[in-house]
Coordinates of C-alpha atoms and ligand atoms in Angstrom, one line a residue:
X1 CA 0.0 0.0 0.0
X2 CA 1.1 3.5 -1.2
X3 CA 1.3 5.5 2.6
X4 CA -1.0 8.9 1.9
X5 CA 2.6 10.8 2.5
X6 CA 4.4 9.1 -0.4
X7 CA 1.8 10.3 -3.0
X8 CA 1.5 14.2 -1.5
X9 CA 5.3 14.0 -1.2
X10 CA 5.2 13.1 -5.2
X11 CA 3.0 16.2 -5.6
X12 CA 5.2 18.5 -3.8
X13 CA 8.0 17.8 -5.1
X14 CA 6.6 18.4 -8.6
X15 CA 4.8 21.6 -8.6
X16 CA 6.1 23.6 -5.4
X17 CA 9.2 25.5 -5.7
X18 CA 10.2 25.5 -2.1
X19 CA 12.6 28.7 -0.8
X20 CA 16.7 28.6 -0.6
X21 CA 16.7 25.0 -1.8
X22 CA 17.5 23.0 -5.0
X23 CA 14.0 20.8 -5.7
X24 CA 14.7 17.2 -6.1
X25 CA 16.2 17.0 -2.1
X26 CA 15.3 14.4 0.2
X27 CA 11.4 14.0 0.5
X28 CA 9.6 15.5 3.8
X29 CA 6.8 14.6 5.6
X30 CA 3.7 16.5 4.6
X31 CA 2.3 18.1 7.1
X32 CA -1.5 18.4 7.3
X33 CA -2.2 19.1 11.1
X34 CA -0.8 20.9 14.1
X35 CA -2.0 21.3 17.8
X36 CA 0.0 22.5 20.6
X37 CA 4.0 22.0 20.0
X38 CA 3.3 18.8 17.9
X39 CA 3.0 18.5 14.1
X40 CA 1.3 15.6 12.2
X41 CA 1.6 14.0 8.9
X42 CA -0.6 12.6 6.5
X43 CA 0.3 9.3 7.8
X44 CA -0.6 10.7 11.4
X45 CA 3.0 10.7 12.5
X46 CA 3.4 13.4 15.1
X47 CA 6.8 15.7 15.3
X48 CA 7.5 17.9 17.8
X49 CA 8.4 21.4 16.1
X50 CA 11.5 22.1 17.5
X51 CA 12.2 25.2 16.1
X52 CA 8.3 26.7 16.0
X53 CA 7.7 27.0 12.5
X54 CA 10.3 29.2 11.0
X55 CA 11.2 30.5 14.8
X56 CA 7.6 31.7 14.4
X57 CA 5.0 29.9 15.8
X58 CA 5.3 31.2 19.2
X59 CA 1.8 30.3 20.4
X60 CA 2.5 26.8 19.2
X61 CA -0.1 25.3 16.6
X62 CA -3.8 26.2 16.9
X63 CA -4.7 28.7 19.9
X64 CA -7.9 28.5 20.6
X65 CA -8.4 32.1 21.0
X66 CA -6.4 33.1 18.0
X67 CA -8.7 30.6 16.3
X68 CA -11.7 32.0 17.7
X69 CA -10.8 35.5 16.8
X70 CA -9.6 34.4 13.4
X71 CA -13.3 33.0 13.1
X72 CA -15.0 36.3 14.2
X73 CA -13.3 38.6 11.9
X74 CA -13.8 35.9 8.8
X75 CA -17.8 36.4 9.3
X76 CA -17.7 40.3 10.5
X77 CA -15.0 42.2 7.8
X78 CA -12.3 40.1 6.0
X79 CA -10.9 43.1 4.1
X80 CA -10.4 47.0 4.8
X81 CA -8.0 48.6 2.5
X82 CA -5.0 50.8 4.3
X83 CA -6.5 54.0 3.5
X84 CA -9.8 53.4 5.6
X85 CA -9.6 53.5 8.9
X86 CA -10.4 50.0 11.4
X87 CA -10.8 49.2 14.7
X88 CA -8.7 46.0 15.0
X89 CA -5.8 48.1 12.8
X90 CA -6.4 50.6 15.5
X91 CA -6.2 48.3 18.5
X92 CA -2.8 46.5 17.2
X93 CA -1.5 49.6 16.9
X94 CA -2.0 50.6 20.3
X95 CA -1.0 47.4 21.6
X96 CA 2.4 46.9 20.1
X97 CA 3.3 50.5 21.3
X98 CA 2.2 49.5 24.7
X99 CA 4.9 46.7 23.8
X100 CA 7.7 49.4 23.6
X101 CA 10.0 50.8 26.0
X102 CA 9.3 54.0 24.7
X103 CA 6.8 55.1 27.7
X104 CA 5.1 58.5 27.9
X105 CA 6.9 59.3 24.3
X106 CA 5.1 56.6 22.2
X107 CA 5.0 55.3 18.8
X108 CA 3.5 54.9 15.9
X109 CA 2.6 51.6 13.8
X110 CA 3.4 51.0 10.0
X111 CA 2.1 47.6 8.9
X112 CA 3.5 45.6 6.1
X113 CA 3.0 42.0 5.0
X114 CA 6.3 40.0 6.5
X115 CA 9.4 40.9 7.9
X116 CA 11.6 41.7 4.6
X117 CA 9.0 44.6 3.5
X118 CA 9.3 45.9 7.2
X119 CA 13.4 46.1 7.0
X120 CA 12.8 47.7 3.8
X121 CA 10.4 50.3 4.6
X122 CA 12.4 50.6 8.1
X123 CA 15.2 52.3 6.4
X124 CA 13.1 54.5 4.1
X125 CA 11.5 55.9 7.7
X126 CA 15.3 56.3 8.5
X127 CA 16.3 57.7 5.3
X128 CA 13.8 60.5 5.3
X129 CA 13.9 61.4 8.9
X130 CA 17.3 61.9 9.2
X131 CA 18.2 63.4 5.3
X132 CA 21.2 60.7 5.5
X133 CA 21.7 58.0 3.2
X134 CA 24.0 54.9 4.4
X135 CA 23.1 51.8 6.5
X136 CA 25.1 50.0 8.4
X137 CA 24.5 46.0 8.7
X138 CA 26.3 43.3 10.4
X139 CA 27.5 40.3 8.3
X140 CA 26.2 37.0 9.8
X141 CA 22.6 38.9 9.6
X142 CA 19.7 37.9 7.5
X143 CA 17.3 40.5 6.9
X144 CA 15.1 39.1 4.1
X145 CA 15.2 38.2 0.3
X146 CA 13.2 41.3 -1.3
X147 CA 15.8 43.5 -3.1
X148 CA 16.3 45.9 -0.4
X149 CA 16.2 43.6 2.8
X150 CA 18.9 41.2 0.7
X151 CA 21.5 44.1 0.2
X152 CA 21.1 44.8 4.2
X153 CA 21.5 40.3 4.8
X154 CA 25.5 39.5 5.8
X155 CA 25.2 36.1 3.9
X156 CA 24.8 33.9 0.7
X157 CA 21.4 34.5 0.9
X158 CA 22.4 38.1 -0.5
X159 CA 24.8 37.0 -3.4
X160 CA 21.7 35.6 -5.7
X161 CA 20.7 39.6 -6.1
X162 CA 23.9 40.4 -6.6
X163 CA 25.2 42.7 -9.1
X164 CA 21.8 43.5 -10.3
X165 CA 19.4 43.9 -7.7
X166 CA 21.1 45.5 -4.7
X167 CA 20.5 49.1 -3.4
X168 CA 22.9 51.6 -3.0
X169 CA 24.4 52.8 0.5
X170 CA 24.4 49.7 2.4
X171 CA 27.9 49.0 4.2
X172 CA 28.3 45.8 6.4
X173 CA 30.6 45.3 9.4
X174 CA 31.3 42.1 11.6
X175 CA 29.8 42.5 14.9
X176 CA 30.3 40.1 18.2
X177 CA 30.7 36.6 18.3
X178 CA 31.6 35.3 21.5
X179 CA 32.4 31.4 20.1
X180 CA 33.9 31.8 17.0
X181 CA 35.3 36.1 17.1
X182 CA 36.0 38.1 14.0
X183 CA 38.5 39.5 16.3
X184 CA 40.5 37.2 17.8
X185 CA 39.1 38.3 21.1
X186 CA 40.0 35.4 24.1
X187 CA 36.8 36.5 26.2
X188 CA 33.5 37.9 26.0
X189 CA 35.0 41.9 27.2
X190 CA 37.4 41.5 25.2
X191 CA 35.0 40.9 22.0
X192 CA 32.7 43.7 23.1
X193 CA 35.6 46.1 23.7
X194 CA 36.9 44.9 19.9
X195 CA 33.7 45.1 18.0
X196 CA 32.7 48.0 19.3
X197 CA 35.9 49.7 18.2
X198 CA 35.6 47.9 14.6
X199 CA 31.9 49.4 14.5
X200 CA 33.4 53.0 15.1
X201 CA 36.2 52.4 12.7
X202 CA 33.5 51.8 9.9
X203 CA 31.3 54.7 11.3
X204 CA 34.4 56.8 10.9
X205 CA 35.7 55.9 7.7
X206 CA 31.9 55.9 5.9
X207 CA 31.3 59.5 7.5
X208 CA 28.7 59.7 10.4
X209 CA 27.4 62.4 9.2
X210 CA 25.8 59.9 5.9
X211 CA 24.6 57.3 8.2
X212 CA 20.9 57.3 8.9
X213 CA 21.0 54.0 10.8
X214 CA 22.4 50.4 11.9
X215 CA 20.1 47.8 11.7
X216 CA 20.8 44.8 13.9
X217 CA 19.2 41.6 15.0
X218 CA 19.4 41.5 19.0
X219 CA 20.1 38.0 19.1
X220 CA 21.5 36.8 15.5
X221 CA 18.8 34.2 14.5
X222 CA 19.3 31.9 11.3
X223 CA 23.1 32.8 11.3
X224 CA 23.3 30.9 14.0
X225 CA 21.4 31.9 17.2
X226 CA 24.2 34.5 18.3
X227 CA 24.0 36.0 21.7
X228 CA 25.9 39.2 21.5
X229 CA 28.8 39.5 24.1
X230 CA 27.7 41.3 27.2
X231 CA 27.3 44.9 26.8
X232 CA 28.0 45.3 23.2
X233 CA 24.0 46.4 21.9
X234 CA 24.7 48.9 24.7
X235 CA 27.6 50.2 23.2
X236 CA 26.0 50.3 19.7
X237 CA 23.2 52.6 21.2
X238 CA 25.9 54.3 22.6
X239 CA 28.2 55.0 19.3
X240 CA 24.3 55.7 17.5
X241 CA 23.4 58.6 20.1
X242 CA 27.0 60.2 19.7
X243 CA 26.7 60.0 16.2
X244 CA 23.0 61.1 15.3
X245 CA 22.3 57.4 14.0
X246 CA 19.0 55.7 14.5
X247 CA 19.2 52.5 15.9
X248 CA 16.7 49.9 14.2
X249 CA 16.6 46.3 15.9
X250 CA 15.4 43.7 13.8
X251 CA 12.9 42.0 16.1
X252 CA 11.5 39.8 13.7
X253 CA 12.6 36.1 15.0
X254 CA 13.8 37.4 18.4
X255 CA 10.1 39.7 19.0
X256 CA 7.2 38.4 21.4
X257 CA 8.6 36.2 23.6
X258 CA 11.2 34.6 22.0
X259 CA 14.4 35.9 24.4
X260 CA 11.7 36.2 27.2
X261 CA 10.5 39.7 26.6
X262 CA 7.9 41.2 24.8
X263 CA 11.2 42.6 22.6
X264 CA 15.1 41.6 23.1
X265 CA 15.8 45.3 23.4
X266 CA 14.2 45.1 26.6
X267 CA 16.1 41.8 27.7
X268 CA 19.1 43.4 26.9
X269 CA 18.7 46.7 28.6
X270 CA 18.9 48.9 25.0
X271 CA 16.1 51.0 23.8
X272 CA 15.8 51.1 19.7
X273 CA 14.2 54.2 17.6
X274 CA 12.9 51.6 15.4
X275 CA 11.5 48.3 16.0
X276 CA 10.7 45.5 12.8
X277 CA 8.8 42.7 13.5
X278 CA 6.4 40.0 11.7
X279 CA 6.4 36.4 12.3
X280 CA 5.5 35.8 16.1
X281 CA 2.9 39.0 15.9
X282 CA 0.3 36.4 14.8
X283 CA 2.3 33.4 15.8
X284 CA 2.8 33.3 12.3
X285 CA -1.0 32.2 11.8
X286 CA -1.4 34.6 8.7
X287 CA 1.1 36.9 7.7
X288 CA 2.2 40.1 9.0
X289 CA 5.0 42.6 9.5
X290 CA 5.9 46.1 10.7
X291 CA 7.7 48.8 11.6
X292 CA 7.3 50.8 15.1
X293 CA 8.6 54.3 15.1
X294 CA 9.5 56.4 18.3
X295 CA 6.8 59.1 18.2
X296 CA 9.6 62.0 17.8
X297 CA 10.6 60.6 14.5
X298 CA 7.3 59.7 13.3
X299 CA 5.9 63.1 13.9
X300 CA 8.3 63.6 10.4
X301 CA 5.3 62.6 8.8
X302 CA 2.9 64.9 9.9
X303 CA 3.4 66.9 6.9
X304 CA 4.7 64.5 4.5
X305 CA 3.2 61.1 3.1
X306 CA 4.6 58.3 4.3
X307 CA 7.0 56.6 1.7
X308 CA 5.8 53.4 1.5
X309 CA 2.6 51.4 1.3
X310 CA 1.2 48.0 0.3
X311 CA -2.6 46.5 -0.4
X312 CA -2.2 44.5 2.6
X313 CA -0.6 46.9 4.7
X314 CA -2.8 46.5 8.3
X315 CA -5.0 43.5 6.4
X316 CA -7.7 43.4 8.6
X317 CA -8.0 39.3 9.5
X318 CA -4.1 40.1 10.2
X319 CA -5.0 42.9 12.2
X320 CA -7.7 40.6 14.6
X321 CA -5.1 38.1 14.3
X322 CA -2.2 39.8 15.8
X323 CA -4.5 41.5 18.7
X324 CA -5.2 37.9 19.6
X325 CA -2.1 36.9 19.9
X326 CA -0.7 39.4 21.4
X327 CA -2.9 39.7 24.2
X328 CA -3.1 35.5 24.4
X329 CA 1.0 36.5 25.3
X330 CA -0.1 38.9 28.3
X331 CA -3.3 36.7 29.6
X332 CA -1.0 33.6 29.6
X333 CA 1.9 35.3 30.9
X334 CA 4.5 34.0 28.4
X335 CA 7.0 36.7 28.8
X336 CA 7.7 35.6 32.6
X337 CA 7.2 31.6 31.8
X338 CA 9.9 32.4 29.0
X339 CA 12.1 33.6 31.5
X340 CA 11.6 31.5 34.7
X341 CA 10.2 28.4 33.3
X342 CA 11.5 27.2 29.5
X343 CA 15.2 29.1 29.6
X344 CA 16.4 27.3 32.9
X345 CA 15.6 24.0 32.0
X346 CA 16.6 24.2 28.3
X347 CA 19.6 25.3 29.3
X348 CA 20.3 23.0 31.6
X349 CA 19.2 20.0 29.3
X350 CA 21.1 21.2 26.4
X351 CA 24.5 21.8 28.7
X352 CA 23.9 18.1 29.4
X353 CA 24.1 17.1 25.9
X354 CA 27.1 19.4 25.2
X355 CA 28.5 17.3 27.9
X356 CA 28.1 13.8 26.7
X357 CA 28.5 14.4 23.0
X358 CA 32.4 15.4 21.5
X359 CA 30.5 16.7 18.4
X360 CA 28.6 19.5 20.6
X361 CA 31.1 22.5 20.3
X362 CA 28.9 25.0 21.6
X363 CA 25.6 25.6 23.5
X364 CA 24.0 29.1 23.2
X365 CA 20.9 31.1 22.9
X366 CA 18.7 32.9 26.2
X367 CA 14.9 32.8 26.8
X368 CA 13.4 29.8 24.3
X369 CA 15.9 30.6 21.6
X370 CA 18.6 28.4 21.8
X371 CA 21.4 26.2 19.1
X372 CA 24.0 23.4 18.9
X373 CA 26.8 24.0 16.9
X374 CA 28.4 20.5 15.8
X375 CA 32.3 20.5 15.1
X376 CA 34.6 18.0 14.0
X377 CA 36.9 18.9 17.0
X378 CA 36.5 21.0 20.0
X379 CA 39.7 22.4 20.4
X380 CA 40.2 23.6 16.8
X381 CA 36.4 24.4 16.9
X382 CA 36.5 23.0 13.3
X383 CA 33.0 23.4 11.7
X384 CA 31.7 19.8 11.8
X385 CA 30.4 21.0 8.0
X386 CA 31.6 24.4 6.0
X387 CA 29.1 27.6 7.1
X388 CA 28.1 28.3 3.8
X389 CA 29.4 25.5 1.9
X390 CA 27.3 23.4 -0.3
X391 CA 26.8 19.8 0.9
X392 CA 24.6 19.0 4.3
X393 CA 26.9 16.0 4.9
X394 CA 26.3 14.2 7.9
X395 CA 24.0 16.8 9.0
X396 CA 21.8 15.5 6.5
X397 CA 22.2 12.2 9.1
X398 CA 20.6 14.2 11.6
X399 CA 18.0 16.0 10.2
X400 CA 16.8 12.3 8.9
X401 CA 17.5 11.0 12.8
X402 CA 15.4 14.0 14.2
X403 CA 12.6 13.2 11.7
X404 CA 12.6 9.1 12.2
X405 CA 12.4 10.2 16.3
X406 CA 9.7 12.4 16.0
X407 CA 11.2 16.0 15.7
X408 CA 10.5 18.5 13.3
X409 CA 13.8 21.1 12.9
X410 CA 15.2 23.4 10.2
X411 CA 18.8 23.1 10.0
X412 CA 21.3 25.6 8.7
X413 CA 24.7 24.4 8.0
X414 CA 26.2 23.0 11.3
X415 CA 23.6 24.4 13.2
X416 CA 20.8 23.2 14.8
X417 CA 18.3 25.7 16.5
X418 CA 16.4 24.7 19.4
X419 CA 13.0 27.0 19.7
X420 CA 10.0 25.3 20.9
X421 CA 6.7 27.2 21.0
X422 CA 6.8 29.2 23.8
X423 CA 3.7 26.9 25.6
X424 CA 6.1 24.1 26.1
X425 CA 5.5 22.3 28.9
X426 CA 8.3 21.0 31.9
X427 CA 7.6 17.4 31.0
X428 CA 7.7 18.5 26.8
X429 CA 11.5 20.2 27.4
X430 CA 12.2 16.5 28.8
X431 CA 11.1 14.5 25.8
X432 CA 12.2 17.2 23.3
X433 CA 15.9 16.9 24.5
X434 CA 15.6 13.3 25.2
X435 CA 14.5 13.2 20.8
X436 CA 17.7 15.7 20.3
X437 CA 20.1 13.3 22.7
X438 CA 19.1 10.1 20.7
X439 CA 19.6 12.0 17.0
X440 CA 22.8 13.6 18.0
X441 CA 24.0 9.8 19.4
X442 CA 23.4 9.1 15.7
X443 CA 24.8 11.8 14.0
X444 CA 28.0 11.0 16.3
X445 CA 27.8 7.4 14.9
X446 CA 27.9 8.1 11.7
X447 CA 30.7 10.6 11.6
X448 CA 33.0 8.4 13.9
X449 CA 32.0 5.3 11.0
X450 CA 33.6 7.8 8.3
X451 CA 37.0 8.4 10.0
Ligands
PLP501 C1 15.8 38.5 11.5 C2 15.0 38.4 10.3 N1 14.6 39.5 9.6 C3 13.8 39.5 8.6 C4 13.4 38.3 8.1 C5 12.5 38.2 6.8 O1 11.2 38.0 7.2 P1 10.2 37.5 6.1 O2 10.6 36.1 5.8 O3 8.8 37.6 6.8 O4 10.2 38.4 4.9 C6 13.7 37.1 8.7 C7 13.2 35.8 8.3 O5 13.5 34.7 8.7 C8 14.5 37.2 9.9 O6 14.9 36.1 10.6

């Protein structure tokens, strides 16, 4: 008998284009169904999702109030253009500037339709408010794959627009990384003391005076789940306010919830001008992005339009979407559970597996947004495959091993992100790392049966 997955796999594989990767790869399961942290298959095999989604699911799969809110909007308004005025647009608004450590000051909201669209329109806020041109980015960053938000990403994912389809007046620089330092930096001070004097070398020799912004992630997500050395954002803010720079943080993976805080600006003590998000602002149930604005830069457009709009900017079932999810975050209290509860024992259970397994090099990440990077030696720190290189190798072993155990992950290079929906429970944490133990024990296998 043909299994249901085998046929829809057949399908997929030969009409879907899927993002970033070559078609004819290794079949997946299809998934049909999702409740709480688990997936399903058409088979009826469940997977945990390990890394929510795209680091996105935050509510974990089929919220009953999301749902129920998703419902109500369906049957009461499914579409208001941008240019009308709404009362869920209205709400969300509010509601995410609540979110902000901006206090009395405020905010405003601009909607947009994912995270690459907010980057993009991000720096044409930042381009008009400040009459400067140049951004500053970070290599190791990803920011999106539109034209714009590809010129600001520090990785491969850029080169594809390249010569063609970049914009002018973007200018990377490396920024902190504690394991593996662009500086040669022994310890963590040491890297923020470094970086921070790279950054204000590169401010110096593009001319502060042109740079309307850095844009940053707070934690690095799909370059690996990079926790910046201790008081390095600080000192970004820091060279931005000296210089007359905005500061835009790129809260898209690391907003609502993910580190623990509604934003990781808050987590990490720094307070932005700008804020992008999408993804977890409707736990990814229907898509949506945005930029927040402190109030005394979007007052700029008071008397001049906006520069940017969309069809679906503020879509309406987005808009009732979002307000769910955002106050499911509050009523459940998943900021605090982030923090107390899922960060502890993650931790704890993934330090255990860095200790049992040679192939671990490092264990990093804070709140429910952790990684594993796998080496081929720990003293050399030797990438177990190339970062950016173009064979999975045996991390195609594990991604198979998570999968045959009942985990669902995305993988990127020799990296493997650990980011549960933020509802995970004590006794979920156990199982999920006791799935990762027994898929890194094969991984190991098969690497030490190739020396
Ligand atoms: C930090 C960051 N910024 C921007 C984006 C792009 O968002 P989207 O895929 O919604 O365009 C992503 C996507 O993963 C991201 O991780």
């Amino acid at each position: 008998m043909i299994a249901a997955d085998e046929t829809l796999q057949a399908k997929h594989a030969r009409y879907v284009l899927t993002p970033w990767t070559p078609s004819g790869g290794p079949p997946a399961p299809v998934i049909v169904r999702g409740e709480g942290i688990y997936l399903y298959d058409a088979d009826g095999k469940r997977y945990t999702d390990l890394t929510s989604g795209l680091i996105s699911t935050n509510l974990g799969h089929g919220h009953p109030a999301v749902r129920a809110a998703m419902h109500a909007q369906v049957d009461r308004l499914c579409f208001g253009p941008p240019n009308w005025f709404n009362d869920v647009r209205a709400e969300l608004a509010e509601e995410l500037i609540r979110l902000t450590q901006w206090g009395d000051d405020g905010g405003r909201a601009f909607f947009t339709v994912g995270g690459a669209s907010a980057n993009e329109d991000a720096i044409k806020f930042a381009r008009a408010v400040t009459g400067r041109t140049k951004i500053l980015t970070a290599y190791r960053s990803f920011h999106g794959s539109g034209s714009g938000s590809a010129t600001l990403t520090g990785e491969n994912r850029r080169w594809f627009n390249e010569p063609n389809t970049v914009i002018p007046g973007v200018v990377h620089f490396w920024a902190s990384f504690p394991y593996r330092s662009p500086f040669f930096a022994t310890d963590p001070e040491e890297e923020t003391r470094r970086a921070l004097q790279h950054l204000a070398d590169v401010i110096a020799a593009e001319n502060p005076a042109q740079v309307a912004a850095i844009l940053i992630e707070p934690v690095v997500g799909t370059n690996g789940v990079i926790v910046h050395s201790p008081g390095y954002l600080a000192g970004v803010r820091a060279l931005c306010d000296h210089h007359g720079i905005l500061l835009i943080l790129d809260e898209v993976m690391t907003g609502f919830g993910r580190t623990g805080a509604a934003f990781a600006g808050e987590r990490f003590g720094v307070v932005p001008d700008m804020i992008t998000f999408a993804k977890g602002v409707t736990s990814a149930y229907v898509p949506l992005g945005g930029v927040l604005l402190r109030e005394r830069f979007a007052r700029t457009f008071d008397d001049r339009p906006v520069p940017a709009g969309h069809t679906y900017s503020g879509h309406t079932l987005a808009m009732a979407t979002g307000l769910a999810t955002v106050r499911a975050y509050r009523d459940e209290n998943i900021y605090d559970r982030v923090t107390s509860g899922i960060e502890p024992r993650l931790r704890a259970g993934l330090e255990r597996l860095r200790d049992k397994h040679e192939i671990i090099g490092d264990v990093r990440g804070i709140g429910a947004f952790f990684a594993l990077e796998f080496v081929r030696d720990r003293k050399t720190r030797t990438p177990l495959i190339p970062w950016q290189g173009t064979a999975l190798g045996p991390m195609a072993t594990l991604s198979a091993a998570l999968k045959k155990h009942g985990a669902y992950a995305f993988l990127r290079y020799n990296i493997l992100p650990i980011a549960p929906p933020l509802i995970i429970t004590d006794d979920q944490i156990d199982e999920t790392i006791a799935i990762v133990d027994t898929a890194v024990s094969e991984l190991a296998d098969a690497v030490t049966a190739q020396r």
